[in-house]
Amino acid sequence: MRYEMLGTLQVVDSESCRTVAGKKFETVLATLLVRSPEIVTHEQLTMEIWGARPPGRASAGLHVYISRLRKFLVSQDQPVSPVGTKPSGYTLQVRDNQVDFAEFVQLVEQGRRYMREGRFAAATSCLDKALNLWRGPVLGGHGRGPITSGFITRMDETRLEGLELMTDAQLGLGLHRELVGRLYSLTSEHPLREAFHRQLMIALYRSERQADALKAYHVARTTLREELGVEPGWALRELQQAILQDDHRRLSPSAALMG
């Protein structure tokens, strides 16, 4: 059995691919998966399901959801429910290879190691596998409490890091022309993410578009000043100077990636 959370939550086995009906029921399963194999207390589950003002019969409602979950997770592939009861709460026993987000995080970490070693082709392949696991907003974008909301934020941040790493790897492979269009989109979608602006400037410069690269810097600088009241960071400022000086040594594909 496999649990997929990088999109709408679904449970996949040899017989079917099932989505979880009902937001509260989905929240119970998602919370236990995020914290697996740790115990999730009754209080934590109550907060995730109902927030700070639970109904009077919240405890009884929680027992109903746990009972439903046990039945839901029993299948031909898994004849015994993985949901465990402890004095303080509940657990869900899963292996890393049963949840897509664990595989996703491991692939991004491996891609990061390849980048440190300068193995750009290996990094690109690894990070591409990671990003292909992404099916849409994590848990459909519905984080009801601190555990699930924090998980969504963590996964979103890891995805952006994966995109940054893969773009740096592709720049290292000399794929600057192929990256320009995507980087314009990424800087529009994430205007405060300086790494994407840096990568766009490099890709434009290497595509013999020095003026556009400098224009990209000014767009980034204007955005940061208007939105946050700050100047671009060191990496962007240094990159602008390298482009102004037409410093091929610092900006060639064979040079160490900046940032």
PDB file of N, CA and C in Angstrom, residues 46-47 50-58:
ATOM      1  N   THR A  46      -7.490  16.537  17.716  1.00  0.00           N
ATOM      2  CA  THR A  46      -8.660  17.394  17.893  1.00  0.00           C
ATOM      3  C   THR A  46      -8.405  18.784  17.322  1.00  0.00           C
ATOM      4  N   MET A  47      -7.214  19.311  17.574  1.00  0.00           N
ATOM      5  CA  MET A  47      -6.854  20.628  17.041  1.00  0.00           C
ATOM      6  C   MET A  47      -6.817  20.607  15.517  1.00  0.00           C
ATOM      7  N   TRP A  50     -10.775  20.136  14.335  1.00  0.00           N
ATOM      8  CA  TRP A  50     -11.786  21.149  14.655  1.00  0.00           C
ATOM      9  C   TRP A  50     -11.219  22.518  15.028  1.00  0.00           C
ATOM     10  N   GLY A  51      -9.910  22.619  15.192  1.00  0.00           N
ATOM     11  CA  GLY A  51      -9.335  23.892  15.592  1.00  0.00           C
ATOM     12  C   GLY A  51      -9.442  24.115  17.091  1.00  0.00           C
ATOM     13  N   ALA A  52      -9.358  25.368  17.488  1.00  0.00           N
ATOM     14  CA  ALA A  52      -9.305  25.708  18.916  1.00  0.00           C
ATOM     15  C   ALA A  52     -10.657  25.593  19.611  1.00  0.00           C
ATOM     16  N   ARG A  53     -11.742  25.441  18.847  1.00  0.00           N
ATOM     17  CA  ARG A  53     -13.073  25.347  19.452  1.00  0.00           C
ATOM     18  C   ARG A  53     -13.775  24.079  19.000  1.00  0.00           C
ATOM     19  N   PRO A  54     -13.368  22.925  19.552  1.00  0.00           N
ATOM     20  CA  PRO A  54     -13.977  21.657  19.150  1.00  0.00           C
ATOM     21  C   PRO A  54     -15.399  21.545  19.691  1.00  0.00           C
ATOM     22  N   PRO A  55     -16.228  20.720  19.062  1.00  0.00           N
ATOM     23  CA  PRO A  55     -17.592  20.509  19.572  1.00  0.00           C
ATOM     24  C   PRO A  55     -17.561  19.726  20.875  1.00  0.00           C
ATOM     25  N   GLY A  56     -18.684  19.692  21.545  1.00  0.00           N
ATOM     26  CA  GLY A  56     -18.754  19.018  22.838  1.00  0.00           C
ATOM     27  C   GLY A  56     -18.464  17.537  22.758  1.00  0.00           C
ATOM     28  N   ARG A  57     -18.820  16.894  21.668  1.00  0.00           N
ATOM     29  CA  ARG A  57     -18.610  15.449  21.518  1.00  0.00           C
ATOM     30  C   ARG A  57     -17.420  15.148  20.610  1.00  0.00           C
ATOM     31  N   ALA A  58     -16.391  15.996  20.703  1.00  0.00           N
ATOM     32  CA  ALA A  58     -15.218  15.816  19.856  1.00  0.00           C
ATOM     33  C   ALA A  58     -14.533  14.482  20.115  1.00  0.00           C
TER      34      ALA A  58
END
